[in-house]
Tab-separated table of N, CA and C in Angstrom:
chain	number	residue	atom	x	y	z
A	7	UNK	N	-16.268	-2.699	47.964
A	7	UNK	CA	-17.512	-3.383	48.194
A	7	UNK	C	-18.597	-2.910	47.215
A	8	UNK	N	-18.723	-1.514	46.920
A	8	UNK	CA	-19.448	-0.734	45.787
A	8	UNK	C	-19.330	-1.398	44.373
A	9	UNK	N	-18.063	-1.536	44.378
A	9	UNK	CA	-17.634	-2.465	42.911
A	9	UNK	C	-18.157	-3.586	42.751
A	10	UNK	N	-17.877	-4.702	43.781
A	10	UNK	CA	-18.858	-6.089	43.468
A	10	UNK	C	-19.949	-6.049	43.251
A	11	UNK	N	-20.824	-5.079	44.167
A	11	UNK	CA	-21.953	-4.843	44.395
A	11	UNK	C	-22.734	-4.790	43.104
A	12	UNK	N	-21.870	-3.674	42.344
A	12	UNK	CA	-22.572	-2.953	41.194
A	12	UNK	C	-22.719	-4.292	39.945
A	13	UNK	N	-21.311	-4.859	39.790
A	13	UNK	CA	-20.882	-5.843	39.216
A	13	UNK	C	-22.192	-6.570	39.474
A	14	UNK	N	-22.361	-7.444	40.286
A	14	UNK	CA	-23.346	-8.541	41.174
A	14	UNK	C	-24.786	-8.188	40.492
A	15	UNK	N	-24.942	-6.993	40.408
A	15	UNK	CA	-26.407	-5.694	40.395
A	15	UNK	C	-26.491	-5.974	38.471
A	16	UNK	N	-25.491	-5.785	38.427
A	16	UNK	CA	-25.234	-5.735	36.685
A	16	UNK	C	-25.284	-7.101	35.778
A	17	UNK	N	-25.109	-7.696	36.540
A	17	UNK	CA	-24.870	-9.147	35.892
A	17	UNK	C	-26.081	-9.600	36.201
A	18	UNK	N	-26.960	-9.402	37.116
A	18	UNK	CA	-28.529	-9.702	37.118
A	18	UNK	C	-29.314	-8.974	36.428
A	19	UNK	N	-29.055	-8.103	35.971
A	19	UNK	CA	-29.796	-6.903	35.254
A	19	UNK	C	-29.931	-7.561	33.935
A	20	UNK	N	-28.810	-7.574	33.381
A	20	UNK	CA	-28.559	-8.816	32.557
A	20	UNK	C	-29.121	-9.550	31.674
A	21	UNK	N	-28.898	-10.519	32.931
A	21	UNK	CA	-29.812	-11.945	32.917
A	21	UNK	C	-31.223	-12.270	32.796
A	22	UNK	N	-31.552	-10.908	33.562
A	22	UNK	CA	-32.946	-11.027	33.584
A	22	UNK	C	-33.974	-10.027	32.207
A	23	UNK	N	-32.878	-9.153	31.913
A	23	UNK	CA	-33.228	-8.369	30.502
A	23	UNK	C	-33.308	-9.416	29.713
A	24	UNK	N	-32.655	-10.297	29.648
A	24	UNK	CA	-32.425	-11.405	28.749
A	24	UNK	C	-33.585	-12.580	28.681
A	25	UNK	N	-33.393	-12.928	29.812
A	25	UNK	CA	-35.255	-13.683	30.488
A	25	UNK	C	-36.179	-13.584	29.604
A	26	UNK	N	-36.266	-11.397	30.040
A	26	UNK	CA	-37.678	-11.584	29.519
A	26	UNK	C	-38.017	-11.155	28.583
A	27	UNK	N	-37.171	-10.938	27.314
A	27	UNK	CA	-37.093	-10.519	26.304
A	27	UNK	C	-37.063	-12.165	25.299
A	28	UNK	N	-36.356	-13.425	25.990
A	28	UNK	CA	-37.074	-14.334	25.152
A	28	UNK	C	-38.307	-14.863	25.617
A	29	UNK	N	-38.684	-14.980	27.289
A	29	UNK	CA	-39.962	-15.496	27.631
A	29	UNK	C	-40.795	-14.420	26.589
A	30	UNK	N	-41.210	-13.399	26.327
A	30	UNK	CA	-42.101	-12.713	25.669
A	30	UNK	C	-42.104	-12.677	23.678
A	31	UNK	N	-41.131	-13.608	23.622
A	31	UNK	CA	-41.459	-13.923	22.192
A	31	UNK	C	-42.398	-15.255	21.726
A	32	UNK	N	-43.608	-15.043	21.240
A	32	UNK	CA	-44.511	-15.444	20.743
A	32	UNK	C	-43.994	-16.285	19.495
A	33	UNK	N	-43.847	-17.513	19.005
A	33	UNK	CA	-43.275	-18.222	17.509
A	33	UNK	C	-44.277	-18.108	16.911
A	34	UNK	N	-45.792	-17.847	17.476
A	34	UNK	CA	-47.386	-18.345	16.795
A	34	UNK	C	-47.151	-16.667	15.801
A	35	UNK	N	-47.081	-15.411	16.526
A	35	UNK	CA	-47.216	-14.133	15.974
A	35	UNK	C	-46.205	-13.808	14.655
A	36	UNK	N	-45.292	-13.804	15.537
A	36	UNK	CA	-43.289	-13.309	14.747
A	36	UNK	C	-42.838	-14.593	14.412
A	37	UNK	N	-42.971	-15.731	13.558
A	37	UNK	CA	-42.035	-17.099	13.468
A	37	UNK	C	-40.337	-16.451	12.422
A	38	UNK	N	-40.379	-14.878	12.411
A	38	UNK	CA	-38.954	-14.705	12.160
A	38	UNK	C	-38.188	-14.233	13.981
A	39	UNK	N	-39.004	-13.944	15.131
A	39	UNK	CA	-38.140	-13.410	16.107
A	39	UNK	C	-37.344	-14.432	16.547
A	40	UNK	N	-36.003	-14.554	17.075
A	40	UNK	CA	-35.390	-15.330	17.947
A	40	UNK	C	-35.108	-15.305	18.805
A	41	UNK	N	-35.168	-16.018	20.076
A	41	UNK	CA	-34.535	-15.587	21.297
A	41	UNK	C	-33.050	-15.161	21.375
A	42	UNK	N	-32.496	-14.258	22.288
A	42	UNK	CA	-30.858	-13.547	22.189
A	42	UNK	C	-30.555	-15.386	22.851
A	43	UNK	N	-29.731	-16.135	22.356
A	43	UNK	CA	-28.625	-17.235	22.897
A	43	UNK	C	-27.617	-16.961	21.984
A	44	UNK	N	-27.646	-15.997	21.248
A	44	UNK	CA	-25.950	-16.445	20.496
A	44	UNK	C	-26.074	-14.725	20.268
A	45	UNK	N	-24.706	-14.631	20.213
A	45	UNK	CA	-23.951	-13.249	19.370
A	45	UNK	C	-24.819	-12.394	18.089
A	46	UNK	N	-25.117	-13.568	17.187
A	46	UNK	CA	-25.543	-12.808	15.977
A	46	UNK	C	-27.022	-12.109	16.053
A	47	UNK	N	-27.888	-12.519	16.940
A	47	UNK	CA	-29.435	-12.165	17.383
A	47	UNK	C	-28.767	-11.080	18.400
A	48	UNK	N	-28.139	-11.208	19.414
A	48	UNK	CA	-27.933	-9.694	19.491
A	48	UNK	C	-27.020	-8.572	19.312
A	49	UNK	N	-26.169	-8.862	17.983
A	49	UNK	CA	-25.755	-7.984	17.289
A	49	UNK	C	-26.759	-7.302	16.269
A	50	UNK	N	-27.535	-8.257	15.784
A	50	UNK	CA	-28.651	-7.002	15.108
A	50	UNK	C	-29.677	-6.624	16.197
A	51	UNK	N	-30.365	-7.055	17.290
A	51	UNK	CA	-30.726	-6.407	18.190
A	51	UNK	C	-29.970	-5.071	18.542
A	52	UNK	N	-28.706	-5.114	18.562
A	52	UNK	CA	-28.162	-3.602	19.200
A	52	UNK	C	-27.903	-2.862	17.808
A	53	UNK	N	-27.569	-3.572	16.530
A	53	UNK	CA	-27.643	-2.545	15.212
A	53	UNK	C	-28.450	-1.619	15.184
A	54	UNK	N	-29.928	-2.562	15.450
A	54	UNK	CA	-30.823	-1.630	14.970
A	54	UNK	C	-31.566	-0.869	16.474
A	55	UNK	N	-31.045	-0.972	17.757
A	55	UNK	CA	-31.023	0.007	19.044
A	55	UNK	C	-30.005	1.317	18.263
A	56	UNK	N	-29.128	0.783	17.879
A	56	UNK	CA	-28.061	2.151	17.544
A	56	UNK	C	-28.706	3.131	16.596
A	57	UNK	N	-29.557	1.960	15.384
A	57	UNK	CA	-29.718	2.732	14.055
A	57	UNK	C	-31.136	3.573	14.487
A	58	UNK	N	-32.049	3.338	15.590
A	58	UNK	CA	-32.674	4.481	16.153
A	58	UNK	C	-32.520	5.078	16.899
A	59	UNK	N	-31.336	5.020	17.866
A	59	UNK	CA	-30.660	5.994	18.384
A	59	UNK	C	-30.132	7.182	17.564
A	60	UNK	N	-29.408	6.715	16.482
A	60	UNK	CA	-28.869	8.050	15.569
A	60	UNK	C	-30.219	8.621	15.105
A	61	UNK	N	-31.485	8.031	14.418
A	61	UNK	CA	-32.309	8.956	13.735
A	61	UNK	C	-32.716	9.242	15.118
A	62	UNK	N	-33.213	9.425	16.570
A	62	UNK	CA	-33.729	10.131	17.384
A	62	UNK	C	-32.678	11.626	17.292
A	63	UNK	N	-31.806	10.909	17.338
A	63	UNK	CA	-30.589	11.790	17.365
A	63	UNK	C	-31.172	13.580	16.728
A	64	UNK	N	-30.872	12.467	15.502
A	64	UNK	CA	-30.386	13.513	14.315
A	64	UNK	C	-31.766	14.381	14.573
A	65	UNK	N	-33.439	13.850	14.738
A	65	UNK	CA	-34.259	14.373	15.006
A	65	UNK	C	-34.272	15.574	15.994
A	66	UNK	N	-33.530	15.244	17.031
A	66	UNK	CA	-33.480	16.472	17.854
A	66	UNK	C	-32.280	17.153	18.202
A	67	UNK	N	-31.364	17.382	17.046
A	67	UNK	CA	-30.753	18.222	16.878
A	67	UNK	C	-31.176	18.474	15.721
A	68	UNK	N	-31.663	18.398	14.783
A	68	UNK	CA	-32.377	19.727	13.799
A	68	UNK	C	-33.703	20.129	14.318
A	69	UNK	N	-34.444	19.781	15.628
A	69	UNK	CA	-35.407	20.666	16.458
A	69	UNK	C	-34.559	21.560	17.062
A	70	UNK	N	-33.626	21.314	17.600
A	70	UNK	CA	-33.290	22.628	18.750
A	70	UNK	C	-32.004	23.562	17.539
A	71	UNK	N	-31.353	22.794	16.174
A	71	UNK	CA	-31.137	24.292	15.514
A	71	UNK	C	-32.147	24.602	14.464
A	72	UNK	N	-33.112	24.339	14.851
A	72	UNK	CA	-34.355	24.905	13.943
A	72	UNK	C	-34.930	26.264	14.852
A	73	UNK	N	-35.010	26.098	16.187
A	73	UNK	CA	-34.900	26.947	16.769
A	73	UNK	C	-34.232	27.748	17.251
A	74	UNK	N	-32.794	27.488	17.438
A	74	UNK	CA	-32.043	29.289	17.291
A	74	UNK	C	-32.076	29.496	16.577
C-alpha cells in the first residue's frame, strides 16, 4: 500500500513541478525559455542541474580539504 502510495505521491509531484515551472515562464522577459513538453527542454534543464551540482560539488570538497 506504501508503494502505490509513494508512486501516486510521485507522479503528482511531478506533474505539478512541471505546472509550475511552465505557468511561470514569462515569453515578454526570456523569448529563448521553453516550457518542459518534450525530452530535449528537459534534458538541458537537468544538464545544466548536474553541471551545478558538480561545481557545488567540487566547491565543497576543496573547503573541507582546505581545512584538514
Amino acid at each position: 500500500m506504501r508503494f502505490i502510495f509513494g508512486i501516486v505521491v510521485g507522479a503528482i509531484l511531478l506533474i505539478g513541478a512541471a505546472y509550475i515551472h511552465d505557468a511561470s515562464i514569462d515569453p515578454a522577459k526570456d523569448p529563448a525559455a521553453r516550457p518542459m513538453v518534450n525530452w530535449e527542454v528537459v534534458s538541458q534543464n537537468m544538464r545544466g542541474l548536474n553541471d551545478w551540482l558538480h561545481d557545488q560539488w567540487g566547491w565543497l570538497s576543496e573547503k573541507l580539504h582546505r581545512a584538514s
